[in-house]
PDB file of C-alpha atoms in Angstrom:
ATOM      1  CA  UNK A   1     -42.186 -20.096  21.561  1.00  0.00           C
ATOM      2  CA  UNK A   2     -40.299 -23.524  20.888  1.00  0.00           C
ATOM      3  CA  UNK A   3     -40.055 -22.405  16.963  1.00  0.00           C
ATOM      4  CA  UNK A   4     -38.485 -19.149  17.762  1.00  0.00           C
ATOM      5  CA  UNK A   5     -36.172 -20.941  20.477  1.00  0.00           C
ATOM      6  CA  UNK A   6     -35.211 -23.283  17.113  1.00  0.00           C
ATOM      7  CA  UNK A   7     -34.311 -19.976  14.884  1.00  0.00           C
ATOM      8  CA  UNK A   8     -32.173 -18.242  18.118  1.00  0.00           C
ATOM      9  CA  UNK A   9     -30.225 -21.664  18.101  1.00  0.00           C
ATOM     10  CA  UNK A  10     -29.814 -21.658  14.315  1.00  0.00           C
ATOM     11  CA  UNK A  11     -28.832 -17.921  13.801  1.00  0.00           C
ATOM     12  CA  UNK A  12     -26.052 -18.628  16.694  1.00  0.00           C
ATOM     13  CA  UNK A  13     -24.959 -22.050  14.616  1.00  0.00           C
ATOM     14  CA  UNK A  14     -24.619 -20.322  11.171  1.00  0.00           C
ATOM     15  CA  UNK A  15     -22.973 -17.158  13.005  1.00  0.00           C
ATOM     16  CA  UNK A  16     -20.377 -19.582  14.408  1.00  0.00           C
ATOM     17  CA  UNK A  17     -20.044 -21.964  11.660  1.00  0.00           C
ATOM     18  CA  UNK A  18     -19.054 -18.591   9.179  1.00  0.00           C
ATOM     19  CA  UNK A  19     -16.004 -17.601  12.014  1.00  0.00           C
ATOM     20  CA  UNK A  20     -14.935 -21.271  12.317  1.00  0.00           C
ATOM     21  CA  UNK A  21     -11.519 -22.955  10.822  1.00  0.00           C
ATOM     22  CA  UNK A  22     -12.509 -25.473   8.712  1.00  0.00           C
ATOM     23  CA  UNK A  23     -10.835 -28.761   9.809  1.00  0.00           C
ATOM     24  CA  UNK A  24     -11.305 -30.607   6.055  1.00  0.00           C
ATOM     25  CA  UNK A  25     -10.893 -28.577   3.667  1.00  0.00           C
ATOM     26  CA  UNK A  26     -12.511 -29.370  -0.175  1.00  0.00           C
ATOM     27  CA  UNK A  27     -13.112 -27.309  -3.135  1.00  0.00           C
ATOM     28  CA  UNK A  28     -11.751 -26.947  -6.435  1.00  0.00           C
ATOM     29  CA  UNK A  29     -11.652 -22.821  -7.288  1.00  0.00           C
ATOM     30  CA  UNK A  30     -10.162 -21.214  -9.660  1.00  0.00           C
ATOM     31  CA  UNK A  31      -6.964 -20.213  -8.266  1.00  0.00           C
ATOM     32  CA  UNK A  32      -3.915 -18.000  -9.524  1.00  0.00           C
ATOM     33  CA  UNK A  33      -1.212 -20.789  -8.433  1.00  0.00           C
ATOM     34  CA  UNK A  34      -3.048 -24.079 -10.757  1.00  0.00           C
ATOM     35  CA  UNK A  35      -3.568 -25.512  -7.539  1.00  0.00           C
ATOM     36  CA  UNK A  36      -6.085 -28.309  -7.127  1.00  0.00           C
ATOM     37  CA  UNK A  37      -8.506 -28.983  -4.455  1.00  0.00           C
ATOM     38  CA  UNK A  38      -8.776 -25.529  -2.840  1.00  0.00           C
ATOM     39  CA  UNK A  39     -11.738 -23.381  -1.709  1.00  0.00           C
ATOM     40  CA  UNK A  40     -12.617 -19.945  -2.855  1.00  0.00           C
ATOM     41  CA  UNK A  41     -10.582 -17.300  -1.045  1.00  0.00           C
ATOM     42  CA  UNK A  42     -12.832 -16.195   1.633  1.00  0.00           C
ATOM     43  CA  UNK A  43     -12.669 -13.168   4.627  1.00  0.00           C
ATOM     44  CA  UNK A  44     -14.735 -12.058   7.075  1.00  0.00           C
ATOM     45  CA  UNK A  45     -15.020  -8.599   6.225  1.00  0.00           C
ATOM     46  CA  UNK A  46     -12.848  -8.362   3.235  1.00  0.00           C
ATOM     47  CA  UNK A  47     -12.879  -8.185  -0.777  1.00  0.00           C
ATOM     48  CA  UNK A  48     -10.336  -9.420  -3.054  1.00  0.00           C
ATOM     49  CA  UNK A  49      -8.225  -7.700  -5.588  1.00  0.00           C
ATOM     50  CA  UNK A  50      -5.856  -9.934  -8.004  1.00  0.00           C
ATOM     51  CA  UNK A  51      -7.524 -13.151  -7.040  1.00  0.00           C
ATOM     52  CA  UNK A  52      -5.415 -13.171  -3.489  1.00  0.00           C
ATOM     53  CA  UNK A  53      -5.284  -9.691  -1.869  1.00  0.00           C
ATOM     54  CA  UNK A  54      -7.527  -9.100   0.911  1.00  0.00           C
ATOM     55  CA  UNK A  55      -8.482  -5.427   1.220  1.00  0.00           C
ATOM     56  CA  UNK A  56     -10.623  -4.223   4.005  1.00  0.00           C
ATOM     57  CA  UNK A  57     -14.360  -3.638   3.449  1.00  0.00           C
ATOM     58  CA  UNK A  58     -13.842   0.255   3.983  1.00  0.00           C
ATOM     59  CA  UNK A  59     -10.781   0.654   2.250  1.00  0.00           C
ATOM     60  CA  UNK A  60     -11.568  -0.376  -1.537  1.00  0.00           C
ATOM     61  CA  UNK A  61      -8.723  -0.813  -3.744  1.00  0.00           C
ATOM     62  CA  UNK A  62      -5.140  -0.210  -2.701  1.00  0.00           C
ATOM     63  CA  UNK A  63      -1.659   0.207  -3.769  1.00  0.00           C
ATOM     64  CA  UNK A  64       1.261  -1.555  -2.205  1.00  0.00           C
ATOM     65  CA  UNK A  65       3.201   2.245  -2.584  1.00  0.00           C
ATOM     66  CA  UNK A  66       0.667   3.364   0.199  1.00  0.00           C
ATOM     67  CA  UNK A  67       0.964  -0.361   1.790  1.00  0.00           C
ATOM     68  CA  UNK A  68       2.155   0.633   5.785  1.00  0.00           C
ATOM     69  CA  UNK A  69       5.202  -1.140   6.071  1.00  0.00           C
ATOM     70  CA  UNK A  70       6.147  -3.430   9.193  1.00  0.00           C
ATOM     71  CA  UNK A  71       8.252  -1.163  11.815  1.00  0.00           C
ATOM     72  CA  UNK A  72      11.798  -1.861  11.401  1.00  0.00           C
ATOM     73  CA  UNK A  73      11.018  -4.773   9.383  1.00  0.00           C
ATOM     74  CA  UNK A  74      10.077  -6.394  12.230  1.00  0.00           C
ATOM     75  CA  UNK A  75       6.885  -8.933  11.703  1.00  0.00           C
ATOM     76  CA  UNK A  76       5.580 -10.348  14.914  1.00  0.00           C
ATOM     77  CA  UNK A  77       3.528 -13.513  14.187  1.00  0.00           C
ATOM     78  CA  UNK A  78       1.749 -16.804  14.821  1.00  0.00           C
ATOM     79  CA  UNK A  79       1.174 -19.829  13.377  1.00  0.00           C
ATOM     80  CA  UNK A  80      -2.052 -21.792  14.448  1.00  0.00           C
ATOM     81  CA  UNK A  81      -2.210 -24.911  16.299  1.00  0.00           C
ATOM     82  CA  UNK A  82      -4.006 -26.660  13.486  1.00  0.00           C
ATOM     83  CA  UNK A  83      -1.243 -26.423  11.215  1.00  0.00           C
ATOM     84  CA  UNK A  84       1.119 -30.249  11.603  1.00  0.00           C
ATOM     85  CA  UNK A  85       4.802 -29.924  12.568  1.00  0.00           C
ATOM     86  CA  UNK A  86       5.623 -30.273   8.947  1.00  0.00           C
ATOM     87  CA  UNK A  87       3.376 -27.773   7.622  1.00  0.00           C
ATOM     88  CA  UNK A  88       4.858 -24.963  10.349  1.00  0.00           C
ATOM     89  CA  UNK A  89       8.088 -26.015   9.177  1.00  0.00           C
ATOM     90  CA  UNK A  90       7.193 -25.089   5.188  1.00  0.00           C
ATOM     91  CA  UNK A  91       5.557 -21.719   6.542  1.00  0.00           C
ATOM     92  CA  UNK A  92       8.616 -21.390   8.702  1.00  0.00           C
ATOM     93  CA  UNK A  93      11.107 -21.855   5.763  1.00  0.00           C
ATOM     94  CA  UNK A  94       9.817 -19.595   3.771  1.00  0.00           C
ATOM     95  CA  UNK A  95       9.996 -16.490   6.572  1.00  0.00           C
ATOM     96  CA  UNK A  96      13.745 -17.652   6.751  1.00  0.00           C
ATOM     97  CA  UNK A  97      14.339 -17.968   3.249  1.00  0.00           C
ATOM     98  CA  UNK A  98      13.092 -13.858   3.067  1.00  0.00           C
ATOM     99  CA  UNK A  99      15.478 -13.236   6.536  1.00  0.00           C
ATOM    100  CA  UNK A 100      18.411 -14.522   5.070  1.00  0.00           C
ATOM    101  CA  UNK A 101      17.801 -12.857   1.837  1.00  0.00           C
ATOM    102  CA  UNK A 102      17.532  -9.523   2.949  1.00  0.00           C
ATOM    103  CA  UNK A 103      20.665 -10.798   5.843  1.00  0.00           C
ATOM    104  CA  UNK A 104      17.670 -10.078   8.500  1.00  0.00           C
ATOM    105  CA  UNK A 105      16.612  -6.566   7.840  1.00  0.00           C
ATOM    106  CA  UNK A 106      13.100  -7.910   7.608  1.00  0.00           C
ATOM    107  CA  UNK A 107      12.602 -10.609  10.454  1.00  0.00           C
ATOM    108  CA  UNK A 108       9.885 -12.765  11.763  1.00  0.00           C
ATOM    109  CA  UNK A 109       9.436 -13.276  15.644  1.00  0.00           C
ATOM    110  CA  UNK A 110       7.477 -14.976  17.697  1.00  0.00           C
ATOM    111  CA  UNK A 111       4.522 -12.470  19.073  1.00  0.00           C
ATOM    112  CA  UNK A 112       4.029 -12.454  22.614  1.00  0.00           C
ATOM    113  CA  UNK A 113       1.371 -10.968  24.928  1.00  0.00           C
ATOM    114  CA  UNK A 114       2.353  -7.241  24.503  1.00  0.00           C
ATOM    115  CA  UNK A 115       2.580  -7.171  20.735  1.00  0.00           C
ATOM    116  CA  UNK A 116      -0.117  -5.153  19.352  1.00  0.00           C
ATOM    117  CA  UNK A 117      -0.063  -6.358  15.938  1.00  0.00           C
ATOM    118  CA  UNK A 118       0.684  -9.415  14.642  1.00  0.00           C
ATOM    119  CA  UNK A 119       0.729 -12.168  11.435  1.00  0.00           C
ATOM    120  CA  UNK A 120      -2.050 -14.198  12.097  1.00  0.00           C
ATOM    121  CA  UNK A 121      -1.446 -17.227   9.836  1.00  0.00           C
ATOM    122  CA  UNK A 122      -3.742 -19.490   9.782  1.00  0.00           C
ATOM    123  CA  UNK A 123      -5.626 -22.560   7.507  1.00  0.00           C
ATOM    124  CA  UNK A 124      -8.662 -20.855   6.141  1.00  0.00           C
ATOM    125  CA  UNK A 125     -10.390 -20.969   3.311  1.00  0.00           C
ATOM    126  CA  UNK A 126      -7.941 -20.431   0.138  1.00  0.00           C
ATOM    127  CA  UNK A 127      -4.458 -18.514  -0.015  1.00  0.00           C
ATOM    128  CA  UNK A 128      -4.877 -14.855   0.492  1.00  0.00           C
ATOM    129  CA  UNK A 129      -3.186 -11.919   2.983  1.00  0.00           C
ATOM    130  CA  UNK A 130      -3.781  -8.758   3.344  1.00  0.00           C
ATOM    131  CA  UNK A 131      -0.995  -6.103   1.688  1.00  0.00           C
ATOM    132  CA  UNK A 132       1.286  -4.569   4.192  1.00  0.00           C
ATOM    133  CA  UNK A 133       0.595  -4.129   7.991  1.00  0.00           C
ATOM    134  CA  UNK A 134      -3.263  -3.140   7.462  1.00  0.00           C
ATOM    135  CA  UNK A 135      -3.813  -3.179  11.385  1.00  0.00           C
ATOM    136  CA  UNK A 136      -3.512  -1.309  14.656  1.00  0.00           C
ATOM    137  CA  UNK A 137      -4.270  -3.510  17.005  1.00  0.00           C
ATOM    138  CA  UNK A 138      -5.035  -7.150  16.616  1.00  0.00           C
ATOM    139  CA  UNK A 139      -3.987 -10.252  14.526  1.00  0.00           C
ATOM    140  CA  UNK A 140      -3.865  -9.413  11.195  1.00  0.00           C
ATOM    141  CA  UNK A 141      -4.727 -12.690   8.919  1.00  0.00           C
ATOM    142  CA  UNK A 142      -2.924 -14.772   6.504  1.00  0.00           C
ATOM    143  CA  UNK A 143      -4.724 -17.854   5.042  1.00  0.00           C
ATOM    144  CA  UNK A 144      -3.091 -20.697   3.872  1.00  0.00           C
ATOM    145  CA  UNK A 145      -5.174 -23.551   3.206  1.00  0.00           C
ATOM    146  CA  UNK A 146      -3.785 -26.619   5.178  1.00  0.00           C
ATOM    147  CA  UNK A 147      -5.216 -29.042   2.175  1.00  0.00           C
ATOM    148  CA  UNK A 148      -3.395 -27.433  -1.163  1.00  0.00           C
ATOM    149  CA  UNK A 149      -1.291 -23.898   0.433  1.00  0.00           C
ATOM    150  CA  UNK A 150       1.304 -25.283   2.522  1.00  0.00           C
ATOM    151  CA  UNK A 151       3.747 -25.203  -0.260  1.00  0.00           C
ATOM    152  CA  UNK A 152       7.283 -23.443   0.001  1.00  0.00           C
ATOM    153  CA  UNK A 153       6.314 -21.158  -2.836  1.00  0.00           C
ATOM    154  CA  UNK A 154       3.171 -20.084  -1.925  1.00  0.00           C
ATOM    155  CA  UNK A 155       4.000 -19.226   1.589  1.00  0.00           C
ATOM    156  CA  UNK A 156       6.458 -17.437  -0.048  1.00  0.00           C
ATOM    157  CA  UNK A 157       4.299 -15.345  -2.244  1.00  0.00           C
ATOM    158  CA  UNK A 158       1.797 -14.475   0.956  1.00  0.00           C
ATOM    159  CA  UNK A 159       4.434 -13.570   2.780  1.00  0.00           C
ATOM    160  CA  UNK A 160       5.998 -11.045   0.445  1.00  0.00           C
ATOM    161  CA  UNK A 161       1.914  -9.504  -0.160  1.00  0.00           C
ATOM    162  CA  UNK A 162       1.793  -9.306   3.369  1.00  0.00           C
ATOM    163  CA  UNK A 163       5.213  -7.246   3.457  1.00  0.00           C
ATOM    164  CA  UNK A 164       3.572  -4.849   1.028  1.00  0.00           C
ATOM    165  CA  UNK A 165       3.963  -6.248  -2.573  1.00  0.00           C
ATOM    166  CA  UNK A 166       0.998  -6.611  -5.465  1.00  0.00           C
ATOM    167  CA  UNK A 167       1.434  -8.813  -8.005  1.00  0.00           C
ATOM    168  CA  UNK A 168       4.750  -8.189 -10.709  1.00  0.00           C
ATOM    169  CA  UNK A 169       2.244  -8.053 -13.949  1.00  0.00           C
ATOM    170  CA  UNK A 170      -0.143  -5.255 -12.106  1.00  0.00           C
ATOM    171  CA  UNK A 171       3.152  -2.462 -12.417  1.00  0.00           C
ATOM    172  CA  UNK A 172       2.063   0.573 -14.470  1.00  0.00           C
ATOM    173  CA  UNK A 173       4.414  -0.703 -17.083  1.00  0.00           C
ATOM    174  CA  UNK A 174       3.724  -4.417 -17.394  1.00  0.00           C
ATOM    175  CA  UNK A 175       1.886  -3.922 -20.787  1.00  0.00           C
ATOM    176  CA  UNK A 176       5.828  -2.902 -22.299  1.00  0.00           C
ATOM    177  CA  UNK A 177       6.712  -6.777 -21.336  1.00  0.00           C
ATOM    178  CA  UNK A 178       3.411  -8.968 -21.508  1.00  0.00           C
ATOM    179  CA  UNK A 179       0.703  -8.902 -23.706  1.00  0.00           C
ATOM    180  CA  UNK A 180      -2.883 -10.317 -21.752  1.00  0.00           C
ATOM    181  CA  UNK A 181      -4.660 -12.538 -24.071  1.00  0.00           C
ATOM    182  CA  UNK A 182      -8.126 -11.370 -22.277  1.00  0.00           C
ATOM    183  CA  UNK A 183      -9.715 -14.183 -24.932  1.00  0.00           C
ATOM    184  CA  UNK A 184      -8.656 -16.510 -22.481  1.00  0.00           C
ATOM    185  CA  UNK A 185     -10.150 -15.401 -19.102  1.00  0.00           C
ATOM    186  CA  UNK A 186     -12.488 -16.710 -17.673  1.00  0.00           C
ATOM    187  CA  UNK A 187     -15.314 -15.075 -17.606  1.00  0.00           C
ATOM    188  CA  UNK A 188     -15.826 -12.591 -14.427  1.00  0.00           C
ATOM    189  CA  UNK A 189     -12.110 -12.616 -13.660  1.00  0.00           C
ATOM    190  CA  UNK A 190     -10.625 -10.153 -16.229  1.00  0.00           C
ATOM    191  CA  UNK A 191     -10.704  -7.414 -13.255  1.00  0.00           C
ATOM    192  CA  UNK A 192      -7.374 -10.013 -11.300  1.00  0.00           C
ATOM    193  CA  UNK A 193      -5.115  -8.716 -14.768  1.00  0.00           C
ATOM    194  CA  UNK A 194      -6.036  -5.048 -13.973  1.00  0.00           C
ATOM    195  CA  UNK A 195      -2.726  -2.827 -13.437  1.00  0.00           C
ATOM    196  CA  UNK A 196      -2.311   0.270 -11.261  1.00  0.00           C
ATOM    197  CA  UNK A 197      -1.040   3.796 -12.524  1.00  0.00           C
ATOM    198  CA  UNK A 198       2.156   5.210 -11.720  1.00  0.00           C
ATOM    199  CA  UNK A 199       0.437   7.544  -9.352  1.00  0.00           C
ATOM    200  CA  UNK A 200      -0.299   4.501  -6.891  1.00  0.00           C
ATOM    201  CA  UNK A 201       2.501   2.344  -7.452  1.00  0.00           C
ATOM    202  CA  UNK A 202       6.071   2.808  -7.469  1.00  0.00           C
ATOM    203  CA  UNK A 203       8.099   0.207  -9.609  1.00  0.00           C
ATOM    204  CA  UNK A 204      10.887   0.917  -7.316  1.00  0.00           C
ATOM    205  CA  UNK A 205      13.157   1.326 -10.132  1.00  0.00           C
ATOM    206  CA  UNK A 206      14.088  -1.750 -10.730  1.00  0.00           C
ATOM    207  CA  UNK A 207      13.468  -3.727 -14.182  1.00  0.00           C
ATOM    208  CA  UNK A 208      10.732  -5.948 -14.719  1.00  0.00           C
ATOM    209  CA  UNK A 209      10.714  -9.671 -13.430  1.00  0.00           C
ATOM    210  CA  UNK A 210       9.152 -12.468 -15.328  1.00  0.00           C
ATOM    211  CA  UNK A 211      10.906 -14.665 -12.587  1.00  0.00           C
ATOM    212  CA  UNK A 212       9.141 -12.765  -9.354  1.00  0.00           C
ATOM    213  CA  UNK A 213       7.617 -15.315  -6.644  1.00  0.00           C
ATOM    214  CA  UNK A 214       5.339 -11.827  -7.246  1.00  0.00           C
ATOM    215  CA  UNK A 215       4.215 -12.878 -10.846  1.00  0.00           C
ATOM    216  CA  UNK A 216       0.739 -14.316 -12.079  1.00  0.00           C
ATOM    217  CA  UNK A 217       1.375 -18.094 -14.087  1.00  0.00           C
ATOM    218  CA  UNK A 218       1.257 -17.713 -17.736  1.00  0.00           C
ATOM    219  CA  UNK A 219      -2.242 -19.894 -17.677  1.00  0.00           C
ATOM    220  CA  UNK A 220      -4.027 -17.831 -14.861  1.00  0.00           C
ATOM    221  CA  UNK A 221      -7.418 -18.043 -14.790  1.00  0.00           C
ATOM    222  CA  UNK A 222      -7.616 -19.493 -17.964  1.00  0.00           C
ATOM    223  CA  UNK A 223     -10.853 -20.629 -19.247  1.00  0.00           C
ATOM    224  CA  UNK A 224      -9.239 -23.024 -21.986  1.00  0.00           C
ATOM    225  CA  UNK A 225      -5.746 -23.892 -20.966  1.00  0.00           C
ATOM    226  CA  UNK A 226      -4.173 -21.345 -23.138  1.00  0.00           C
ATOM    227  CA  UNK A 227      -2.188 -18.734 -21.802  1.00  0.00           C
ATOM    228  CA  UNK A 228      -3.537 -15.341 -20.453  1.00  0.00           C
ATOM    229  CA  UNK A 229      -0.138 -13.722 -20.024  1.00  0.00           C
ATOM    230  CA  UNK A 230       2.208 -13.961 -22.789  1.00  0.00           C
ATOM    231  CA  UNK A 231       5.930 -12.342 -22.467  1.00  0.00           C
ATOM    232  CA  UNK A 232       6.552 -10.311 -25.328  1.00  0.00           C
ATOM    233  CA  UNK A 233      10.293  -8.926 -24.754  1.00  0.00           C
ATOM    234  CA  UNK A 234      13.146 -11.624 -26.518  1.00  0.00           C
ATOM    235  CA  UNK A 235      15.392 -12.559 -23.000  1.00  0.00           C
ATOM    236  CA  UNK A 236      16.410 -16.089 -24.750  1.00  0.00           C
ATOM    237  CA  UNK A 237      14.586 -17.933 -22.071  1.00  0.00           C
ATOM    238  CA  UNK A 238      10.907 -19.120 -22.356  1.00  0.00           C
ATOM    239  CA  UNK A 239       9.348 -17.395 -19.274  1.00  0.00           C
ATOM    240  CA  UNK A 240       5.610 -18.523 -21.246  1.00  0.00           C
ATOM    241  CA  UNK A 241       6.355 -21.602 -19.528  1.00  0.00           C
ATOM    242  CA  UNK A 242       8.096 -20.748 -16.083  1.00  0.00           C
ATOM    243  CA  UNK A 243       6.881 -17.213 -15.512  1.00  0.00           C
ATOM    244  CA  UNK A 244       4.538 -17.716 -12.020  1.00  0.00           C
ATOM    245  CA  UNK A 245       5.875 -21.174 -11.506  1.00  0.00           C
ATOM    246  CA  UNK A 246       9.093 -20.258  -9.430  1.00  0.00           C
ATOM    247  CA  UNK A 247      10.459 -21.947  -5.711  1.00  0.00           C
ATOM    248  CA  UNK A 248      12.425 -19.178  -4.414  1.00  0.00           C
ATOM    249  CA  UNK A 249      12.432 -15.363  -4.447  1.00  0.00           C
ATOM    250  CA  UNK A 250      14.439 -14.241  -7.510  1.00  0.00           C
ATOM    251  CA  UNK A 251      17.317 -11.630  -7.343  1.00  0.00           C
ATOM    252  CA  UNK A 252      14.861  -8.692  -8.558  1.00  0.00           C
ATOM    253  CA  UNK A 253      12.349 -10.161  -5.600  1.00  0.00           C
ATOM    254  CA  UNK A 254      15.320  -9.751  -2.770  1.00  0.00           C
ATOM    255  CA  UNK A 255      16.296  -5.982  -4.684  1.00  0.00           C
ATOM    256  CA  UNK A 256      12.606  -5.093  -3.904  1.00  0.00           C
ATOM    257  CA  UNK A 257      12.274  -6.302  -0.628  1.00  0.00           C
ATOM    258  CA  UNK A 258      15.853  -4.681   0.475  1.00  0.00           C
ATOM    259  CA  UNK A 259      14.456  -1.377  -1.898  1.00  0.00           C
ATOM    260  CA  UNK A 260      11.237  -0.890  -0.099  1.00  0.00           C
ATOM    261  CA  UNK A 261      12.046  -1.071   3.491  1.00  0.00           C
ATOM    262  CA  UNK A 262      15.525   0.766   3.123  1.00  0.00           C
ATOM    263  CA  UNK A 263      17.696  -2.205   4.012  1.00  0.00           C
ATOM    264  CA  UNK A 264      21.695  -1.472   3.464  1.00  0.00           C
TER     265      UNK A 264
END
């Protein structure tokens, strides 16, 4: 009786220990930003596309054309208690930086008790959202590790997946501006530099953007330190060695943003 009162105990520890926020946070995954010391992205009940899209078990791959978009560009959210006051002050930033940019047709607020969906964002394991507003009722996650996320940037980046956006080098018509050096991938990870057809994604015509907060790092998932991604079109600036690596959304970024949910 006493061994199967031992296993009960057990199955309830591991069952809790798999929902829990870590408190440290260690690792050292490959990751599409070069950042060091962070976990593999991980979510309860979730896959990954692109090395940071979460897509729901029963869903299977998605495009951010069919992404639900937030109601009035209105994003309800919250930002857990873990997180210190400068760390909700980066993730805070960046939701400004996107207001202002698109003069507040897409907005962040504060959830309260009657919103039905919301932003959960939270330190998990690894960077990663979900694309769009995936959920009817609930908090709807957003991971970014407290140890190696909380960076302008890549708060940025989450955010902008979580308002519906894939990644710049996965449009239909990426393979007319970058050439992907698959030699250099690591192995298992040449599905993240997969693109989508024109019949799933829209480009929303506007041009290309080796600048996009949106766009993989020339050395993603490399297995050698050579680049993956290489730009092939002649724009007299060396995007090889600042494409991916950007602070701010870039004029295309705001076009898209203002583009997809109709903002004058």
């Amino acid at each position: 009786m006493l061994q199967y009162v031992k296993l009960f105990l057990c199955l309830i520890f591991l069952s809790c220990k798999a929902y829990a926020i870590p408190l440290e946070d260690s690792g050292d995954a490959p990751n599409l930003f070069g950042l060091e010391g962070l976990s593999e992205n991980n979510a309860i009940g979730a896959n990954f596309i692109e090395g940071d899209i979460a897509v729901p078990l029963q869903t299977g791959r998605a495009a951010y054309i069919r992404s639900p978009k937030w109601p009035n560009g209105i994003v309800p959210f919250d930002i857990h208690s873990l997180y210190t006051n400068d760390q909700k002050s980066v993730i805070r930033g960046a939701m400004s930086e996107i207001m202002k940019s698109t003069n507040n047709c897409i907005r962040f607020v504060e959830r309260n008790s009657s919103t039905p969906v919301w932003l959960r964002i939270f330190p998990g394991q690894g960077c990663w959202s979900y694309m769009g507003r995936v959920k009817s009722r609930g908090a709807q996650d957003l991971s970014l590790q407290a140890t190696g996320c909380v960076h302008h940037s890549v708060a940025l980046h989450e955010l902008t997946h979580a308002l519906g956006f894939v990644h710049e080098q996965t449009r239909p018509d990426r393979n007319q501006y970058v050439l992907i050096q698959t030699e250099n991938i690591q192995s298992g990870k040449e599905h993240n530099f997969n693109i989508f057809p024109s019949t799933s994604v829209s480009t929303l015509n506007l041009p290309y953007d080796y600048g996009s907060i949106m766009h993989y790092r020339s050395d993603a998932f490399s297995s050698n330190g050579r680049p993956t991604i290489k730009a092939i079109i002649d724009t007299g600036k060396d995007w090889d060695s600042t494409m991916g690596r950007g602070k701010n959304l870039s004029n295309l970024d705001i076009a898209k943003l203002k583009a997809y949910y109709s903002c004058s």
